[in-house]
Every structure is written in structure tokens, then in C-alpha cells.
């Protein structure tokens, strides 16, 4: 029995599978990780462009970065890994996806229960009246920025900026799923961004089997991971699926 088959057997036995995903799963979708060489943070200083104070002080400047990011997201599509997770849900194994990504690609792929820990860039929100509006390609082009129809203020992508808290509902649901799952996939995340990185530790403490898929080892690997696959999730997940 190879590792793919072994992990598939564990999933069948334990039933309740939850995936915890990060930037790595979207690299094959054409979205570079923020922190990598091609990442937005190489070009834009996050404190100058991604801090909530930067947005409230100068939304016009911050929208220069947001416009670029919005285009990247609109041009992207689900990777084989996103699609494999959607298939795992259809087959009844995968119950939810907890993601740190803001690209909305798990929804696009077809997963129905996606817990967006850092929000979703495809939605805009008004900091004044809390109105939420779906971002369209036309709105990206509005200068100096898209505005709230009701209060005329700059709309902000419904993502967690530096200096903002994690949405309470996402924290509660992520914790609930981590407590409940029998198997947790860690996919494409380095485990250095807190509090998100605590989630797999919660799952492990409640007895879940931890299956990690990453291109290199992480702080999870030596501490809580039971089965480690080196590589991208687009390579690994379809091979696990073959046995399910
Ligand atoms: Zn408003």
C-alpha cells in the first residue's frame, strides 16, 4: 500500500475531513503568494498599502494596489487542487474548507462550506454603513475608487487588513470544524500567520489525523503532521482521489 492509498483508507475510516488551505493552493491558479518573489508585498509595502489606517487615510493610493490584485483574481480560475477538493465534497468526505486565501476560488470550484478566515476579495464593504456589494470588473476601473451608493465613501474589499480582527463567525466556525474533524488536510501554507496557524493544532489535540501537502516542510511538519506529501496539491490530491 502506498502513501496515497494509506491516506485514502484513513479518510474512509474517519469520514469527517476538513481542509485548511493557504496561498500555495492558488499558485497554480496564477495568484502568486503575497510573500514570495512574485508577491504583491515585494512591490507594495504592506504597512503602506494593506493596513486599515492606510486605507482610511488614503483610499485612492491603496486602491492602486487593490485594482492590480482584483485583476489578478478575476483572471484566475480554480487549480486542479481546488477542483479535487470540490470532488472530495461531492463524494461526501470533505465537510468544509477553512482558507486563509481571499481569492474566492474554493467557491468558484464548487465547495459549499468555505470558511474564509481572512475574508473574500470578490466582495466590497462600506466601513460606514456595512453595506456589501459584489465586485465586478467594471467597478475595478472606477477612479479614484468604487464608492458606496448610500454614503459615497470608498468601498473596501471585504478582506482582513493589517490592524483588523478576524471575523468572529469565521473564528468560531473554524474552531468548531477543527474540534470535530477526523482528518485535517494542511495545504499550501507555511503556518506562520497567526491566529490562523493555530487551527491544525486544535484539530490534532482533538485526535484528528493531520495530512500535510506542501512543497517544503513547515513548523507543522515536525510537530503535528502524521503524513507529509512533498509537492503541490494539484499533483498530490488527484492521486489520493484515485483511491476514494
Ligand atoms: Zn455606505
PDB file of C-alpha atoms and ligand atoms in Angstrom:
ATOM      1  CA  UNK A   1       0.000   0.000   0.000  1.00  0.00           C
ATOM      2  CA  UNK A   2       1.483   3.377  -0.963  1.00  0.00           C
ATOM      3  CA  UNK A   3       1.032   6.612   0.973  1.00  0.00           C
ATOM      4  CA  UNK A   4      -1.797   7.860  -1.244  1.00  0.00           C
ATOM      5  CA  UNK A   5      -3.758   4.695  -0.647  1.00  0.00           C
ATOM      6  CA  UNK A   6      -2.977   4.705   3.071  1.00  0.00           C
ATOM      7  CA  UNK A   7      -4.297   8.269   3.470  1.00  0.00           C
ATOM      8  CA  UNK A   8      -7.369   7.396   1.398  1.00  0.00           C
ATOM      9  CA  UNK A   9      -8.078   4.487   3.774  1.00  0.00           C
ATOM     10  CA  UNK A  10      -7.807   6.807   6.795  1.00  0.00           C
ATOM     11  CA  UNK A  11     -10.254   9.249   5.183  1.00  0.00           C
ATOM     12  CA  UNK A  12     -12.735   6.421   4.549  1.00  0.00           C
ATOM     13  CA  UNK A  13     -12.389   5.215   8.111  1.00  0.00           C
ATOM     14  CA  UNK A  14     -12.602   8.593   9.874  1.00  0.00           C
ATOM     15  CA  UNK A  15     -15.128  10.170   7.481  1.00  0.00           C
ATOM     16  CA  UNK A  16     -15.081  13.813   8.592  1.00  0.00           C
ATOM     17  CA  UNK A  17     -12.410  15.566   6.507  1.00  0.00           C
ATOM     18  CA  UNK A  18     -11.641  19.280   6.724  1.00  0.00           C
ATOM     19  CA  UNK A  19      -9.104  21.148   4.566  1.00  0.00           C
ATOM     20  CA  UNK A  20      -7.030  24.060   5.831  1.00  0.00           C
ATOM     21  CA  UNK A  21      -5.594  25.945   2.864  1.00  0.00           C
ATOM     22  CA  UNK A  22      -3.177  28.771   2.162  1.00  0.00           C
ATOM     23  CA  UNK A  23      -1.585  30.648  -0.721  1.00  0.00           C
ATOM     24  CA  UNK A  24       0.141  27.550  -2.151  1.00  0.00           C
ATOM     25  CA  UNK A  25      -3.111  26.094  -3.465  1.00  0.00           C
ATOM     26  CA  UNK A  26      -3.711  29.204  -5.593  1.00  0.00           C
ATOM     27  CA  UNK A  27      -0.236  29.482  -7.126  1.00  0.00           C
ATOM     28  CA  UNK A  28      -1.290  27.095  -9.930  1.00  0.00           C
ATOM     29  CA  UNK A  29      -4.268  29.391 -10.454  1.00  0.00           C
ATOM     30  CA  UNK A  30      -1.932  32.258 -11.334  1.00  0.00           C
ATOM     31  CA  UNK A  31      -2.075  34.030  -7.990  1.00  0.00           C
ATOM     32  CA  UNK A  32       1.412  34.498  -6.563  1.00  0.00           C
ATOM     33  CA  UNK A  33       1.808  34.234  -2.783  1.00  0.00           C
ATOM     34  CA  UNK A  34       1.960  37.687  -1.162  1.00  0.00           C
ATOM     35  CA  UNK A  35       5.246  36.898   0.467  1.00  0.00           C
ATOM     36  CA  UNK A  36       7.054  35.214  -2.412  1.00  0.00           C
ATOM     37  CA  UNK A  37       9.378  36.700  -5.017  1.00  0.00           C
ATOM     38  CA  UNK A  38       6.460  37.476  -7.368  1.00  0.00           C
ATOM     39  CA  UNK A  39       4.237  38.563  -4.496  1.00  0.00           C
ATOM     40  CA  UNK A  40       2.486  41.889  -4.091  1.00  0.00           C
ATOM     41  CA  UNK A  41       4.433  42.639  -0.919  1.00  0.00           C
ATOM     42  CA  UNK A  42       7.633  42.829  -2.977  1.00  0.00           C
ATOM     43  CA  UNK A  43       6.149  45.734  -4.888  1.00  0.00           C
ATOM     44  CA  UNK A  44       3.906  47.312  -2.266  1.00  0.00           C
ATOM     45  CA  UNK A  45       4.909  47.783   1.355  1.00  0.00           C
ATOM     46  CA  UNK A  46       2.063  46.100   3.275  1.00  0.00           C
ATOM     47  CA  UNK A  47       2.126  48.720   6.010  1.00  0.00           C
ATOM     48  CA  UNK A  48       1.649  51.418   3.382  1.00  0.00           C
ATOM     49  CA  UNK A  49      -0.975  49.560   1.352  1.00  0.00           C
ATOM     50  CA  UNK A  50      -2.614  46.880   3.450  1.00  0.00           C
ATOM     51  CA  UNK A  51      -3.018  48.441   6.867  1.00  0.00           C
ATOM     52  CA  UNK A  52      -6.521  49.564   7.732  1.00  0.00           C
ATOM     53  CA  UNK A  53      -5.179  53.004   8.683  1.00  0.00           C
ATOM     54  CA  UNK A  54      -3.576  53.364   5.251  1.00  0.00           C
ATOM     55  CA  UNK A  55      -6.971  52.637   3.702  1.00  0.00           C
ATOM     56  CA  UNK A  56      -8.926  55.089   5.829  1.00  0.00           C
ATOM     57  CA  UNK A  57      -6.261  57.815   5.382  1.00  0.00           C
ATOM     58  CA  UNK A  58      -5.739  57.416   1.655  1.00  0.00           C
ATOM     59  CA  UNK A  59      -8.118  55.023  -0.124  1.00  0.00           C
ATOM     60  CA  UNK A  60      -7.070  56.361  -3.524  1.00  0.00           C
ATOM     61  CA  UNK A  61      -3.487  55.212  -3.008  1.00  0.00           C
ATOM     62  CA  UNK A  62      -4.471  51.830  -1.563  1.00  0.00           C
ATOM     63  CA  UNK A  63      -6.844  51.213  -4.480  1.00  0.00           C
ATOM     64  CA  UNK A  64      -3.844  51.307  -6.855  1.00  0.00           C
ATOM     65  CA  UNK A  65      -2.718  48.040  -5.252  1.00  0.00           C
ATOM     66  CA  UNK A  66      -6.279  46.715  -4.850  1.00  0.00           C
ATOM     67  CA  UNK A  67      -7.024  47.310  -8.534  1.00  0.00           C
ATOM     68  CA  UNK A  68      -3.992  45.227  -9.518  1.00  0.00           C
ATOM     69  CA  UNK A  69      -4.918  42.471  -7.114  1.00  0.00           C
ATOM     70  CA  UNK A  70      -8.551  42.458  -8.269  1.00  0.00           C
ATOM     71  CA  UNK A  71      -7.445  41.949 -11.875  1.00  0.00           C
ATOM     72  CA  UNK A  72      -5.207  39.034 -10.909  1.00  0.00           C
ATOM     73  CA  UNK A  73      -8.106  37.428  -9.054  1.00  0.00           C
ATOM     74  CA  UNK A  74     -10.600  37.947 -11.887  1.00  0.00           C
ATOM     75  CA  UNK A  75      -8.194  36.412 -14.389  1.00  0.00           C
ATOM     76  CA  UNK A  76      -7.608  33.341 -12.226  1.00  0.00           C
ATOM     77  CA  UNK A  77      -9.502  30.070 -12.220  1.00  0.00           C
ATOM     78  CA  UNK A  78      -9.582  27.053  -9.924  1.00  0.00           C
ATOM     79  CA  UNK A  79      -6.473  24.841  -9.956  1.00  0.00           C
ATOM     80  CA  UNK A  80      -6.635  21.015 -10.164  1.00  0.00           C
ATOM     81  CA  UNK A  81      -6.270  21.126  -6.371  1.00  0.00           C
ATOM     82  CA  UNK A  82      -9.338  23.354  -5.902  1.00  0.00           C
ATOM     83  CA  UNK A  83     -11.282  21.025  -8.204  1.00  0.00           C
ATOM     84  CA  UNK A  84     -10.093  17.932  -6.333  1.00  0.00           C
ATOM     85  CA  UNK A  85     -11.407  19.430  -3.085  1.00  0.00           C
ATOM     86  CA  UNK A  86     -14.770  20.063  -4.742  1.00  0.00           C
ATOM     87  CA  UNK A  87     -14.845  16.399  -5.845  1.00  0.00           C
ATOM     88  CA  UNK A  88     -13.989  15.293  -2.306  1.00  0.00           C
ATOM     89  CA  UNK A  89     -17.026  17.218  -1.098  1.00  0.00           C
ATOM     90  CA  UNK A  90     -19.266  15.663  -3.780  1.00  0.00           C
ATOM     91  CA  UNK A  91     -18.095  12.221  -2.682  1.00  0.00           C
ATOM     92  CA  UNK A  92     -19.176  13.049   0.858  1.00  0.00           C
ATOM     93  CA  UNK A  93     -15.776  13.066   2.557  1.00  0.00           C
ATOM     94  CA  UNK A  94     -14.867  16.741   2.739  1.00  0.00           C
ATOM     95  CA  UNK A  95     -17.172  18.692   5.050  1.00  0.00           C
ATOM     96  CA  UNK A  96     -15.626  22.153   4.951  1.00  0.00           C
ATOM     97  CA  UNK A  97     -12.675  24.209   3.766  1.00  0.00           C
ATOM     98  CA  UNK A  98     -11.005  26.682   6.094  1.00  0.00           C
ATOM     99  CA  UNK A  99      -8.976  29.028   3.927  1.00  0.00           C
ATOM    100  CA  UNK A 100      -6.586  31.883   4.534  1.00  0.00           C
ATOM    101  CA  UNK A 101      -6.928  32.906   0.884  1.00  0.00           C
ATOM    102  CA  UNK A 102      -9.094  35.831  -0.184  1.00  0.00           C
ATOM    103  CA  UNK A 103      -9.404  34.852  -3.875  1.00  0.00           C
ATOM    104  CA  UNK A 104     -12.773  33.074  -3.536  1.00  0.00           C
ATOM    105  CA  UNK A 105     -11.550  30.166  -5.702  1.00  0.00           C
ATOM    106  CA  UNK A 106     -12.914  27.449  -3.409  1.00  0.00           C
ATOM    107  CA  UNK A 107     -16.403  28.831  -4.087  1.00  0.00           C
ATOM    108  CA  UNK A 108     -15.679  29.051  -7.807  1.00  0.00           C
ATOM    109  CA  UNK A 109     -14.538  25.398  -7.787  1.00  0.00           C
ATOM    110  CA  UNK A 110     -17.824  24.366  -6.175  1.00  0.00           C
ATOM    111  CA  UNK A 111     -17.173  23.842  -2.477  1.00  0.00           C
ATOM    112  CA  UNK A 112     -20.242  24.843  -0.492  1.00  0.00           C
ATOM    113  CA  UNK A 113     -18.932  25.303   3.048  1.00  0.00           C
ATOM    114  CA  UNK A 114     -15.927  27.627   2.843  1.00  0.00           C
ATOM    115  CA  UNK A 115     -14.789  29.391   5.986  1.00  0.00           C
ATOM    116  CA  UNK A 116     -12.878  32.479   4.834  1.00  0.00           C
ATOM    117  CA  UNK A 117     -10.598  33.336   7.690  1.00  0.00           C
ATOM    118  CA  UNK A 118      -9.230  36.471   6.052  1.00  0.00           C
ATOM    119  CA  UNK A 119     -12.334  37.452   4.076  1.00  0.00           C
ATOM    120  CA  UNK A 120     -13.089  37.488   0.343  1.00  0.00           C
ATOM    121  CA  UNK A 121     -11.695  39.978  -2.142  1.00  0.00           C
ATOM    122  CA  UNK A 122     -14.625  39.469  -4.547  1.00  0.00           C
ATOM    123  CA  UNK A 123     -16.883  41.387  -2.165  1.00  0.00           C
ATOM    124  CA  UNK A 124     -16.645  45.048  -1.208  1.00  0.00           C
ATOM    125  CA  UNK A 125     -17.847  46.539   2.032  1.00  0.00           C
ATOM    126  CA  UNK A 126     -18.563  50.056   3.269  1.00  0.00           C
ATOM    127  CA  UNK A 127     -16.801  50.880   6.519  1.00  0.00           C
ATOM    128  CA  UNK A 128     -19.534  53.400   7.295  1.00  0.00           C
ATOM    129  CA  UNK A 129     -22.819  51.547   6.711  1.00  0.00           C
ATOM    130  CA  UNK A 130     -21.556  47.910   6.377  1.00  0.00           C
ATOM    131  CA  UNK A 131     -23.292  47.501   3.004  1.00  0.00           C
ATOM    132  CA  UNK A 132     -21.780  44.594   0.969  1.00  0.00           C
ATOM    133  CA  UNK A 133     -21.527  44.713  -2.812  1.00  0.00           C
ATOM    134  CA  UNK A 134     -20.231  42.081  -5.242  1.00  0.00           C
ATOM    135  CA  UNK A 135     -17.129  43.390  -7.036  1.00  0.00           C
ATOM    136  CA  UNK A 136     -17.470  43.491 -10.829  1.00  0.00           C
ATOM    137  CA  UNK A 137     -14.754  44.034 -13.466  1.00  0.00           C
ATOM    138  CA  UNK A 138     -16.408  47.405 -14.266  1.00  0.00           C
ATOM    139  CA  UNK A 139     -16.115  48.580 -10.666  1.00  0.00           C
ATOM    140  CA  UNK A 140     -12.372  47.928 -10.679  1.00  0.00           C
ATOM    141  CA  UNK A 141     -11.955  50.627 -13.324  1.00  0.00           C
ATOM    142  CA  UNK A 142     -13.750  53.340 -11.339  1.00  0.00           C
ATOM    143  CA  UNK A 143     -11.432  56.196 -10.384  1.00  0.00           C
ATOM    144  CA  UNK A 144     -10.287  57.104  -7.821  1.00  0.00           C
ATOM    145  CA  UNK A 145     -12.146  54.137  -6.275  1.00  0.00           C
ATOM    146  CA  UNK A 146     -15.573  52.463  -6.164  1.00  0.00           C
ATOM    147  CA  UNK A 147     -17.920  54.245  -3.770  1.00  0.00           C
ATOM    148  CA  UNK A 148     -20.817  53.236  -1.532  1.00  0.00           C
ATOM    149  CA  UNK A 149     -24.099  54.139  -3.251  1.00  0.00           C
ATOM    150  CA  UNK A 150     -25.586  55.196   0.038  1.00  0.00           C
ATOM    151  CA  UNK A 151     -22.821  57.213   1.706  1.00  0.00           C
ATOM    152  CA  UNK A 152     -20.424  57.912  -1.159  1.00  0.00           C
ATOM    153  CA  UNK A 153     -17.463  56.616   0.861  1.00  0.00           C
ATOM    154  CA  UNK A 154     -14.687  54.468  -0.622  1.00  0.00           C
ATOM    155  CA  UNK A 155     -15.602  50.777  -0.656  1.00  0.00           C
ATOM    156  CA  UNK A 156     -13.061  48.353   0.761  1.00  0.00           C
ATOM    157  CA  UNK A 157     -12.601  44.717  -0.248  1.00  0.00           C
ATOM    158  CA  UNK A 158     -14.163  42.550   2.433  1.00  0.00           C
ATOM    159  CA  UNK A 159     -10.785  41.175   3.482  1.00  0.00           C
ATOM    160  CA  UNK A 160      -8.912  41.437   6.746  1.00  0.00           C
ATOM    161  CA  UNK A 161      -6.394  44.255   6.532  1.00  0.00           C
ATOM    162  CA  UNK A 162      -3.459  44.517   8.921  1.00  0.00           C
ATOM    163  CA  UNK A 163      -4.776  46.145  12.071  1.00  0.00           C
ATOM    164  CA  UNK A 164      -8.182  44.481  11.708  1.00  0.00           C
ATOM    165  CA  UNK A 165      -9.512  41.455  13.578  1.00  0.00           C
ATOM    166  CA  UNK A 166     -10.501  38.077  12.139  1.00  0.00           C
ATOM    167  CA  UNK A 167     -14.283  37.935  11.520  1.00  0.00           C
ATOM    168  CA  UNK A 168     -15.827  36.400  14.654  1.00  0.00           C
ATOM    169  CA  UNK A 169     -18.044  33.990  12.744  1.00  0.00           C
ATOM    170  CA  UNK A 170     -15.036  32.619  10.810  1.00  0.00           C
ATOM    171  CA  UNK A 171     -13.062  32.096  14.022  1.00  0.00           C
ATOM    172  CA  UNK A 172     -15.940  30.305  15.724  1.00  0.00           C
ATOM    173  CA  UNK A 173     -16.716  28.070  12.762  1.00  0.00           C
ATOM    174  CA  UNK A 174     -13.056  27.226  12.103  1.00  0.00           C
ATOM    175  CA  UNK A 175     -12.660  26.229  15.719  1.00  0.00           C
ATOM    176  CA  UNK A 176     -15.818  24.125  15.597  1.00  0.00           C
ATOM    177  CA  UNK A 177     -14.646  22.274  12.470  1.00  0.00           C
ATOM    178  CA  UNK A 178     -11.153  21.745  13.905  1.00  0.00           C
ATOM    179  CA  UNK A 179     -12.700  20.210  17.007  1.00  0.00           C
ATOM    180  CA  UNK A 180     -14.950  17.944  15.005  1.00  0.00           C
ATOM    181  CA  UNK A 181     -12.823  16.647  12.131  1.00  0.00           C
ATOM    182  CA  UNK A 182     -11.290  13.178  11.950  1.00  0.00           C
ATOM    183  CA  UNK A 183      -8.750  14.158   9.295  1.00  0.00           C
ATOM    184  CA  UNK A 184      -7.360  17.582   8.505  1.00  0.00           C
ATOM    185  CA  UNK A 185      -5.509  18.417   5.296  1.00  0.00           C
ATOM    186  CA  UNK A 186      -2.943  21.206   5.590  1.00  0.00           C
ATOM    187  CA  UNK A 187      -2.436  22.503   2.047  1.00  0.00           C
ATOM    188  CA  UNK A 188      -0.047  25.121   0.725  1.00  0.00           C
ATOM    189  CA  UNK A 189       0.517  27.062   3.895  1.00  0.00           C
ATOM    190  CA  UNK A 190       3.680  27.783   5.804  1.00  0.00           C
ATOM    191  CA  UNK A 191       1.922  28.036   9.154  1.00  0.00           C
ATOM    192  CA  UNK A 192       3.485  31.313  10.177  1.00  0.00           C
ATOM    193  CA  UNK A 193       0.412  33.566  10.091  1.00  0.00           C
ATOM    194  CA  UNK A 194      -1.416  33.630  13.420  1.00  0.00           C
ATOM    195  CA  UNK A 195      -4.068  33.102  14.683  1.00  0.00           C
ATOM    196  CA  UNK A 196      -4.917  31.024  11.573  1.00  0.00           C
ATOM    197  CA  UNK A 197      -1.942  28.710  12.146  1.00  0.00           C
ATOM    198  CA  UNK A 198      -3.441  27.544  15.457  1.00  0.00           C
ATOM    199  CA  UNK A 199      -6.292  25.723  13.695  1.00  0.00           C
ATOM    200  CA  UNK A 200      -4.418  22.484  12.815  1.00  0.00           C
ATOM    201  CA  UNK A 201      -3.054  22.314  16.367  1.00  0.00           C
ATOM    202  CA  UNK A 202      -6.624  22.371  17.689  1.00  0.00           C
ATOM    203  CA  UNK A 203      -7.556  19.548  15.294  1.00  0.00           C
ATOM    204  CA  UNK A 204      -4.546  17.473  16.364  1.00  0.00           C
ATOM    205  CA  UNK A 205      -5.297  17.990  20.065  1.00  0.00           C
ATOM    206  CA  UNK A 206      -8.772  16.532  19.474  1.00  0.00           C
ATOM    207  CA  UNK A 207      -7.369  13.417  17.841  1.00  0.00           C
ATOM    208  CA  UNK A 208      -7.504  14.286  14.120  1.00  0.00           C
ATOM    209  CA  UNK A 209      -5.020  12.740  11.715  1.00  0.00           C
ATOM    210  CA  UNK A 210      -3.006  15.530  10.088  1.00  0.00           C
ATOM    211  CA  UNK A 211      -2.124  15.163   6.395  1.00  0.00           C
ATOM    212  CA  UNK A 212       0.167  17.901   5.098  1.00  0.00           C
ATOM    213  CA  UNK A 213       0.766  18.736   1.435  1.00  0.00           C
ATOM    214  CA  UNK A 214       3.454  21.362   0.940  1.00  0.00           C
ATOM    215  CA  UNK A 215       6.419  21.974  -1.355  1.00  0.00           C
ATOM    216  CA  UNK A 216       8.703  22.112   1.669  1.00  0.00           C
ATOM    217  CA  UNK A 217       8.477  21.268   5.347  1.00  0.00           C
ATOM    218  CA  UNK A 218       6.944  23.767   7.763  1.00  0.00           C
ATOM    219  CA  UNK A 219       6.629  24.217  11.537  1.00  0.00           C
ATOM    220  CA  UNK A 220       3.672  21.787  11.322  1.00  0.00           C
ATOM    221  CA  UNK A 221       5.762  19.009   9.762  1.00  0.00           C
ATOM    222  CA  UNK A 222       7.894  18.137  12.769  1.00  0.00           C
ATOM    223  CA  UNK A 223       5.259  18.945  15.383  1.00  0.00           C
ATOM    224  CA  UNK A 224       1.839  17.594  14.369  1.00  0.00           C
ATOM    225  CA  UNK A 225       1.910  16.160  10.829  1.00  0.00           C
ATOM    226  CA  UNK A 226       1.169  12.416  10.556  1.00  0.00           C
ATOM    227  CA  UNK A 227       1.531  12.078   6.760  1.00  0.00           C
ATOM    228  CA  UNK A 228       3.620  14.507   4.707  1.00  0.00           C
ATOM    229  CA  UNK A 229       3.444  14.760   0.921  1.00  0.00           C
ATOM    230  CA  UNK A 230       6.122  16.867  -0.761  1.00  0.00           C
ATOM    231  CA  UNK A 231       4.715  18.691  -3.751  1.00  0.00           C
ATOM    232  CA  UNK A 232       1.856  20.823  -4.910  1.00  0.00           C
ATOM    233  CA  UNK A 233      -1.708  19.941  -4.032  1.00  0.00           C
ATOM    234  CA  UNK A 234      -2.527  19.896  -7.758  1.00  0.00           C
ATOM    235  CA  UNK A 235      -0.166  16.905  -8.071  1.00  0.00           C
ATOM    236  CA  UNK A 236      -0.963  15.154  -4.808  1.00  0.00           C
ATOM    237  CA  UNK A 237      -4.734  15.492  -4.305  1.00  0.00           C
ATOM    238  CA  UNK A 238      -5.792  13.801  -7.577  1.00  0.00           C
ATOM    239  CA  UNK A 239      -3.592  10.824  -6.622  1.00  0.00           C
ATOM    240  CA  UNK A 240      -5.336  10.491  -3.257  1.00  0.00           C
ATOM    241  CA  UNK A 241      -8.702  10.849  -5.011  1.00  0.00           C
ATOM    242  CA  UNK A 242      -7.920   7.877  -7.251  1.00  0.00           C
ATOM    243  CA  UNK A 243      -8.268   5.656  -4.194  1.00  0.00           C
ATOM    244  CA  UNK A 244     -11.577   7.104  -2.984  1.00  0.00           C
TER     245      UNK A 244
HETATM  246 ZN1  LIG B   1     -22.033  53.117   2.993  1.00  0.00          ZN
END
